mmCIF file of C-alpha atoms and ligand atoms in Angstrom:
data_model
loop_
_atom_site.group_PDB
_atom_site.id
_atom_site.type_symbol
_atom_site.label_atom_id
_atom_site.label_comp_id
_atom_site.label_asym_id
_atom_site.label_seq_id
_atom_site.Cartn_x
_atom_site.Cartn_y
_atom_site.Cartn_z
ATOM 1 C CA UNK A 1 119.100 -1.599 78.195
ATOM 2 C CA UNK A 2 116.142 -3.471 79.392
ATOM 3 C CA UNK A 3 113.934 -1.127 81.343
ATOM 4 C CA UNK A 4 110.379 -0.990 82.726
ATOM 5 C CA UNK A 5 110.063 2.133 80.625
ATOM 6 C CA UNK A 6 111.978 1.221 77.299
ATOM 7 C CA UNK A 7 109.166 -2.154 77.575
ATOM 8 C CA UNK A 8 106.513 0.414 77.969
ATOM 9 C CA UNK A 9 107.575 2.459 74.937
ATOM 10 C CA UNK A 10 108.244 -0.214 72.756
ATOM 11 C CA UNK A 11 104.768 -1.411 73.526
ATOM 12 C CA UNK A 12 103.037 1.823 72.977
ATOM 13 C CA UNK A 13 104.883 2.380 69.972
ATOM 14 C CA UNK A 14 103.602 -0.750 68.038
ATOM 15 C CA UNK A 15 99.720 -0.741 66.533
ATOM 16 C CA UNK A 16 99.778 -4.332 67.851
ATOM 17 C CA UNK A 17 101.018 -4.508 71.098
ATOM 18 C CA UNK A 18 99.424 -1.228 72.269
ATOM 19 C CA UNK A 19 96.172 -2.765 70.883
ATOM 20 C CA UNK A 20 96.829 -5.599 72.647
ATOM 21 C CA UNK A 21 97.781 -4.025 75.869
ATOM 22 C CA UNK A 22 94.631 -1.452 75.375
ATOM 23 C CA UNK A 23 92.025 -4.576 75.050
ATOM 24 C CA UNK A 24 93.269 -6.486 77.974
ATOM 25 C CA UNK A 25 93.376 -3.188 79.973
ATOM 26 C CA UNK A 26 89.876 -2.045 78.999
ATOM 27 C CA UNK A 27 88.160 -5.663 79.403
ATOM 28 C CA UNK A 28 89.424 -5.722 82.707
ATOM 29 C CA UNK A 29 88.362 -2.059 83.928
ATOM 30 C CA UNK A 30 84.957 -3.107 82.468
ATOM 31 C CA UNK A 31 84.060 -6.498 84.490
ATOM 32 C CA UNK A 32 85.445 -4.607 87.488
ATOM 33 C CA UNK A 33 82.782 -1.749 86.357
ATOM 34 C CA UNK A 34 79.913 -4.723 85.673
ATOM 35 C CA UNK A 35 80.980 -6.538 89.280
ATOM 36 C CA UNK A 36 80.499 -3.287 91.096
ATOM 37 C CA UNK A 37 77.123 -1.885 89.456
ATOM 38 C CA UNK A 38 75.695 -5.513 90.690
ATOM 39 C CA UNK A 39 77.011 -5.276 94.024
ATOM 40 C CA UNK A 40 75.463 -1.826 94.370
ATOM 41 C CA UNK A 41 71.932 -3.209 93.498
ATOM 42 C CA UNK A 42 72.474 -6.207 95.395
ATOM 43 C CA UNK A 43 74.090 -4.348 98.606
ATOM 44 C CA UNK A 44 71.812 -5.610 102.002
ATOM 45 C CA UNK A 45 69.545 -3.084 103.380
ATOM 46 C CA UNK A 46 72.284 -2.585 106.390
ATOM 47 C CA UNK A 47 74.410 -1.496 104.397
ATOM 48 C CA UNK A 48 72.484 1.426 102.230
ATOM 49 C CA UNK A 49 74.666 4.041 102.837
ATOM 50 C CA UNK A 50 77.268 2.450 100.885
ATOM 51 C CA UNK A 51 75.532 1.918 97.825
ATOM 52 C CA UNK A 52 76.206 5.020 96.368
ATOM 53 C CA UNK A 53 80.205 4.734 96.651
ATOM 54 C CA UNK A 54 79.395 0.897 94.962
ATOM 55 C CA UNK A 55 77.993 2.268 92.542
ATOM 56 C CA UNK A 56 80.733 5.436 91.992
ATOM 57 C CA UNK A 57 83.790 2.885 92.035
ATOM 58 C CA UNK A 58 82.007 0.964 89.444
ATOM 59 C CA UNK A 59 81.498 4.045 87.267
ATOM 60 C CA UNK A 60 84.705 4.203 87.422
ATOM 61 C CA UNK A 61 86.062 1.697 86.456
ATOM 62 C CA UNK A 62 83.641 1.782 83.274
ATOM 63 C CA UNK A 63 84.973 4.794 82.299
ATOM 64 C CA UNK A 64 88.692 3.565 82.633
ATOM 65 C CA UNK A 65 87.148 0.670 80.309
ATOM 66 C CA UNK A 66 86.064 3.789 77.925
ATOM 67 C CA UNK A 67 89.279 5.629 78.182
ATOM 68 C CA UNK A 68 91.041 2.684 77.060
ATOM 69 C CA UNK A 69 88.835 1.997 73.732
ATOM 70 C CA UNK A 70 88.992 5.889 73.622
ATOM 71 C CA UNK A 71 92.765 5.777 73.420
ATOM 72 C CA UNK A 72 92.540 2.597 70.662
ATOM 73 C CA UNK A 73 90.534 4.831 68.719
ATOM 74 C CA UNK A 74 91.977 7.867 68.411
ATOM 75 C CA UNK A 75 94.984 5.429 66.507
ATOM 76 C CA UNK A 76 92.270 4.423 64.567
ATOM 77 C CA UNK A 77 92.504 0.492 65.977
ATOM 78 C CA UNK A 78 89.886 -1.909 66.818
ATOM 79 C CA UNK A 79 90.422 -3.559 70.247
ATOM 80 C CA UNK A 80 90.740 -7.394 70.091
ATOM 81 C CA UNK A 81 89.533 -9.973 71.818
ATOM 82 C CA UNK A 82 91.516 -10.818 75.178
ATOM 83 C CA UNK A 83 93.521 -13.990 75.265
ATOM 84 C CA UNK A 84 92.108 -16.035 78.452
ATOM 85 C CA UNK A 85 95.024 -16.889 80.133
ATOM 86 C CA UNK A 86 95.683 -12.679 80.702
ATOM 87 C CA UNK A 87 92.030 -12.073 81.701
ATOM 88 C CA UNK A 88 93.174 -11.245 85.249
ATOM 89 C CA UNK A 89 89.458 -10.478 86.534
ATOM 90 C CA UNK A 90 88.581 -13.982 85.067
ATOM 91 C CA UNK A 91 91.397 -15.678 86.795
ATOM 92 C CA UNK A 92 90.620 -14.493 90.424
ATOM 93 C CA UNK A 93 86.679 -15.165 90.219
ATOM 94 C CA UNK A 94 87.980 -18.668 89.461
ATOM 95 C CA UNK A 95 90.098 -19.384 92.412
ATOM 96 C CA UNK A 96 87.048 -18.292 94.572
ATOM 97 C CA UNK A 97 88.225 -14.863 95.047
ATOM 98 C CA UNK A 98 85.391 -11.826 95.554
ATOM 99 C CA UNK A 99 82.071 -12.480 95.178
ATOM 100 C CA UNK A 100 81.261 -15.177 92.470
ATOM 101 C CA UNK A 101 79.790 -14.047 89.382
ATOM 102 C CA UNK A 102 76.652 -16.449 89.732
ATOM 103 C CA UNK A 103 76.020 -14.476 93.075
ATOM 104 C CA UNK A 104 76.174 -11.147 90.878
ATOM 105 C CA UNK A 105 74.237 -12.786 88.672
ATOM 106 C CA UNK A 106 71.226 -13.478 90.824
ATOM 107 C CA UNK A 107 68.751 -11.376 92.575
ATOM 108 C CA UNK A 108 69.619 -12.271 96.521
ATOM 109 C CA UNK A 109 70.368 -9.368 98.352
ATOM 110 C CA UNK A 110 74.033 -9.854 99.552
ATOM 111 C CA UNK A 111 75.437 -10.282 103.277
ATOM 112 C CA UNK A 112 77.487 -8.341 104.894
ATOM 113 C CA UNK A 113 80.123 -10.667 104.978
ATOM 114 C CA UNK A 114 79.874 -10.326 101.431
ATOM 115 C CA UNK A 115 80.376 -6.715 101.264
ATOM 116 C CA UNK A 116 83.408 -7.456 103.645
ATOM 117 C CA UNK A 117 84.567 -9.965 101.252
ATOM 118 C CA UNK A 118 83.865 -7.484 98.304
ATOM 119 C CA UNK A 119 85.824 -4.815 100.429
ATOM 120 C CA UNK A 120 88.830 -7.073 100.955
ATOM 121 C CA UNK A 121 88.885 -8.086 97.383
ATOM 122 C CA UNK A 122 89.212 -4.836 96.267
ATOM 123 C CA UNK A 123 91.794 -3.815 99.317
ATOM 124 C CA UNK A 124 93.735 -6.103 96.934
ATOM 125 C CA UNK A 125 93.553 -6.009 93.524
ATOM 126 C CA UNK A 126 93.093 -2.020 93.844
ATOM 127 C CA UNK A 127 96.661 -1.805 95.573
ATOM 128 C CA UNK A 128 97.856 -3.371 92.295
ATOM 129 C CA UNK A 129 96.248 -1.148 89.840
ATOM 130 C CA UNK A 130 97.400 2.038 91.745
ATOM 131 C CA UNK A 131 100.886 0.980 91.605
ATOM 132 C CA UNK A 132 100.562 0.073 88.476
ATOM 133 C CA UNK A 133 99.238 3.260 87.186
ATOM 134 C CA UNK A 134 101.439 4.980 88.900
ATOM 135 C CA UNK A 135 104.460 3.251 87.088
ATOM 136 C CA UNK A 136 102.840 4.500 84.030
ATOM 137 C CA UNK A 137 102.130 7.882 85.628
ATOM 138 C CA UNK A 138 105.506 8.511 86.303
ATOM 139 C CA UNK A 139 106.936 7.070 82.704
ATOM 140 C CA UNK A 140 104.430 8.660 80.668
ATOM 141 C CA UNK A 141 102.305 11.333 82.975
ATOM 142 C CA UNK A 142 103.502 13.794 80.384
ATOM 143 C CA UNK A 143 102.789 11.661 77.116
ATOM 144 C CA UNK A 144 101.143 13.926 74.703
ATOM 145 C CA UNK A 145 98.579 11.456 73.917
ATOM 146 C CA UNK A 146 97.953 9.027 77.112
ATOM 147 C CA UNK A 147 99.032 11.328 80.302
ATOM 148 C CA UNK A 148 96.167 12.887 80.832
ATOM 149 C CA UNK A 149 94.706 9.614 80.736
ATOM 150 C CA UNK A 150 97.365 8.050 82.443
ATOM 151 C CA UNK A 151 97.081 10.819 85.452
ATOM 152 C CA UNK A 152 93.132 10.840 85.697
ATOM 153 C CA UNK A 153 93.211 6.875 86.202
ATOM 154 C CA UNK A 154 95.772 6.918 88.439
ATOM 155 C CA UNK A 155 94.047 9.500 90.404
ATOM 156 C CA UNK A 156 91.027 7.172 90.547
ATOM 157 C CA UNK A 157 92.688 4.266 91.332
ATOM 158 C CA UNK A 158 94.134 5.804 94.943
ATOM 159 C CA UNK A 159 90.730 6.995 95.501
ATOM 160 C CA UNK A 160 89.608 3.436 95.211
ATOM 161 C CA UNK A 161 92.428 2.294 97.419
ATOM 162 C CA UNK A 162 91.749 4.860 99.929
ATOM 163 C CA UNK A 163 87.809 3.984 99.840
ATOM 164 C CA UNK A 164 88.996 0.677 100.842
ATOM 165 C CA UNK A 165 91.359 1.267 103.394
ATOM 166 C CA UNK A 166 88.596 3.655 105.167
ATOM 167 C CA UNK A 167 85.005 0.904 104.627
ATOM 168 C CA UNK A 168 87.265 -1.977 105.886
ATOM 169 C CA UNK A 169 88.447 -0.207 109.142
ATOM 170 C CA UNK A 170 85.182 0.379 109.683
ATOM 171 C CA UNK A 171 84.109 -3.134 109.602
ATOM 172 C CA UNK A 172 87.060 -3.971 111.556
ATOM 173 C CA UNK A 173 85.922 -1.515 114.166
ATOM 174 C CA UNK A 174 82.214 -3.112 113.775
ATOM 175 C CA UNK A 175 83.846 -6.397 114.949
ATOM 176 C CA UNK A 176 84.780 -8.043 111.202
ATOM 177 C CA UNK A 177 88.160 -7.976 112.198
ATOM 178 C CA UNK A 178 89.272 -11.267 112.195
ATOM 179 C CA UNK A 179 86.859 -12.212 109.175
ATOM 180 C CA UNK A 180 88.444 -9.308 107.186
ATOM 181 C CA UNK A 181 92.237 -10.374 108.399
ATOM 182 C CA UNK A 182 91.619 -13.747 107.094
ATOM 183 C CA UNK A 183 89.711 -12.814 103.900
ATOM 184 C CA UNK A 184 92.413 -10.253 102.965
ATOM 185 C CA UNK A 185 95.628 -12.781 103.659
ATOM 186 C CA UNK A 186 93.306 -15.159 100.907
ATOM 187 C CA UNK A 187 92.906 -12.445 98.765
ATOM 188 C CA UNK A 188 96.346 -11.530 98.726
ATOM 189 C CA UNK A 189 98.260 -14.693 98.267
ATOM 190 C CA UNK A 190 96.089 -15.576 95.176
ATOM 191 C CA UNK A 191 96.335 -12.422 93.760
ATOM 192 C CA UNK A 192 100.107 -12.946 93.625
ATOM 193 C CA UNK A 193 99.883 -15.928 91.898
ATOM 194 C CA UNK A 194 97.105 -14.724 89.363
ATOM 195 C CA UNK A 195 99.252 -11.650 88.406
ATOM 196 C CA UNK A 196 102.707 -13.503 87.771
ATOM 197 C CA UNK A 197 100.579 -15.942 85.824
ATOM 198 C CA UNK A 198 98.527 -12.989 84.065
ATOM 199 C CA UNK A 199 102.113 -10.913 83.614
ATOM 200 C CA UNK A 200 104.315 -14.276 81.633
ATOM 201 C CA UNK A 201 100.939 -14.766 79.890
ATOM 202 C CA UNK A 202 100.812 -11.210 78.942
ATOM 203 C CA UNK A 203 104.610 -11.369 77.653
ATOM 204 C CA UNK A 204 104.767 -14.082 76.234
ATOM 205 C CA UNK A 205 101.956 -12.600 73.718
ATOM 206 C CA UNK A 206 103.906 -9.524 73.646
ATOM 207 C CA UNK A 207 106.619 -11.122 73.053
ATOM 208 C CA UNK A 208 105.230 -12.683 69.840
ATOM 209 C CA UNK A 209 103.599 -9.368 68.380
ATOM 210 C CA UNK A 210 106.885 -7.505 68.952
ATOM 211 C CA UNK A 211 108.750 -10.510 67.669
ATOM 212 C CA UNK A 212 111.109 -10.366 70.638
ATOM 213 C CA UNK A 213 114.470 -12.682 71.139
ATOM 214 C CA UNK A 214 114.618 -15.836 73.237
ATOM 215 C CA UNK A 215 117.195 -14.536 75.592
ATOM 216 C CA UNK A 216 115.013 -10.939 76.073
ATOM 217 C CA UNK A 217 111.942 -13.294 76.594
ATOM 218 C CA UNK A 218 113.675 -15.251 79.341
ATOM 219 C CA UNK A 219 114.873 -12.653 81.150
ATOM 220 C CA UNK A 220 111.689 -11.171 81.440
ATOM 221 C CA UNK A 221 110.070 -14.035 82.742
ATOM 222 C CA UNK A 222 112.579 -14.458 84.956
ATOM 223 C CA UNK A 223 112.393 -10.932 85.929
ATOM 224 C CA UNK A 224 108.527 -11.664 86.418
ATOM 225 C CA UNK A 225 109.270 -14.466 88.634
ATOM 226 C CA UNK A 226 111.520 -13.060 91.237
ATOM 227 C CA UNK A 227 109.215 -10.375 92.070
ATOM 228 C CA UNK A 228 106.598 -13.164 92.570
ATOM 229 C CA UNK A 229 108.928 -15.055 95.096
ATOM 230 C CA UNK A 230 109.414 -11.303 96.362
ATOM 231 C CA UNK A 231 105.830 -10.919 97.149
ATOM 232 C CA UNK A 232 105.651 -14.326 98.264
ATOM 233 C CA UNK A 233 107.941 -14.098 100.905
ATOM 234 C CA UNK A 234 107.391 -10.567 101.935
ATOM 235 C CA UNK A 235 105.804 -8.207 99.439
ATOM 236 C CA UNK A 236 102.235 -9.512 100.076
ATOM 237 C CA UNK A 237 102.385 -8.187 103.413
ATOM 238 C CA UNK A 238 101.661 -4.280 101.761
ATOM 239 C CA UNK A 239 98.380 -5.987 100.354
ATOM 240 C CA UNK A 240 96.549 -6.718 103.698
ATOM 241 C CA UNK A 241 97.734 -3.931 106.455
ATOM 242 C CA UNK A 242 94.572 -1.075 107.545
ATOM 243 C CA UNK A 243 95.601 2.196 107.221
ATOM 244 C CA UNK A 244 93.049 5.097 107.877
ATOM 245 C CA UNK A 245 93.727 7.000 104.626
ATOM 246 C CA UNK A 246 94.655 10.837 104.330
ATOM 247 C CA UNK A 247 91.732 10.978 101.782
ATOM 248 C CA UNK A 248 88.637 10.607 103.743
ATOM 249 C CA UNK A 249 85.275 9.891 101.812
ATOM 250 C CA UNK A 250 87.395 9.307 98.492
ATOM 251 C CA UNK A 251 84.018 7.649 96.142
ATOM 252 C CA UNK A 252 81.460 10.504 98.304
ATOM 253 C CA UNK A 253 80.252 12.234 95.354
ATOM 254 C CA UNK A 254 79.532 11.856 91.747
ATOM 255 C CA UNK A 255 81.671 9.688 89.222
ATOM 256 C CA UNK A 256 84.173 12.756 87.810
ATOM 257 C CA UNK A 257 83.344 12.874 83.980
ATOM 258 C CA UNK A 258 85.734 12.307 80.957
ATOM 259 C CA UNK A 259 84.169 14.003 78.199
ATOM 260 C CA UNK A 260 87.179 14.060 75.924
ATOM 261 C CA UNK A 261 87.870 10.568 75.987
ATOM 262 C CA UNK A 262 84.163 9.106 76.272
HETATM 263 FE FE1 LIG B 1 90.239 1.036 87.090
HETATM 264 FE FE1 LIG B 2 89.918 0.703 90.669
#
């Protein structure tokens, strides 16, 4: 039977595809690390009170990057370099989503429509790696080797949601309503696109490592396709609704350490 999970395990089971699955993973968590640390040192002077949770959600995300090489290494692998077409931080910069990486780049303090833009950005692609780690939280949240990984990402990945969720309502309240409505409705139908293109790109490597049959290949990409006409009709509404989160103040507070991993 052809299962989320079974995929999972038959990925994490090969030196190759988990390899491959680690690099892409960790390259990912580590631009969204670099994007934030600049956006934290570039953050306008109206805006200094946020700088510190800036700078904690990009920790974060460097240490996810960590975990991942962490987890590579304790098999003993290298990581490899990530194939462009599944470089799914890559992908968004270039259809204009976020803050461009020339901006980052530079030494102009950003806007504040830029921190809304930053916000709404991340409203977005954080919503995806929650519910992503928590499909691998619930598969393998007791996996000898990757749950407590698997759990402490997860973990951070709601508190980055919820930090979103909380900052943008804010705005919203400060009258960046209709900015932020706009921006996130961009953000979302993009992101939609970038991920089924990033998910058949991802498979169809996979696919190649693991040495899979035609019809298991197309029925994957078909499988990867319906859910984008899913979100595209309906699902991309969850991406861009304001909800004031149970977790208040989720990034307040220093970057929680992973001293066994990194
Ligand atoms: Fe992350
Ligand atoms: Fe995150």
């Amino acid at each position: 039977m052809l299962s989320a999970r079974s995929l999972f395990q038959e990925i994490l089971d090969n030196d190759d595809s988990f390899r491959l699955f680690c690099s892409i993973a960790a390259s990912g968590e580590s631009q969204g690390g670099w994007e934030n640390a600049r956006i934290a040192a570039l953050v306008p002077a109206d805006e200094r009170a946020l700088a510190p949770k800036i700078t904690r959600h990009g920790a974060d995300e460097d240490k996810h990057g960590r975990i991942f090489n962490a987890l590579l290494k304790k098999r003993g692998l290298r990581p490899v370099d990530v194939p462009a077409d599944t470089d799914y931080t890559m992908l968004l910069e270039r259809q204009g989503i976020g803050l461009a990486h020339e901006k980052l780049k530079g030494e102009e303090p950003l806007t504040v429509q830029d921190i809304v833009t930053y916000l709404a950005h991340s409203r977005v692609t954080e919503q995806r790696a929650s519910e992503e780690m928590e499909l691998l939280r619930k598969y393998f949240g007791d996996h000898p080797d990757l749950g407590r990984a698997v759990r402490m990402i997860s973990n951070d990945e709601d508190n980055h949601l919820a930090y979103c969720h909380e900052e943008l309502l804010r705005f919203a309240a400060a009258g960046h309503g209709r900015a932020i409505q706009r921006t996130l409705r961009e953000c979302a139908l993009a992101e939609i696109r970038v991920y089924r293109d990033v998910s058949l790109a991802v498979m169809a490597h996979m696919g190649r490592v693991l040495d899979w049959p035609r019809p298991k290949a197309a029925v994957l990409a078909a499988g990867i396709r319906a859910v984008y006409v899913y979100e595209r009709a309906v699902g991309w509404r969850r991406m861009v609704s304001l909800r004031m989160p149970e977790r208040r103040d989720a990034l307040g507070g220093p970057a929680t350490a992973a001293p066994e991993f990194a």
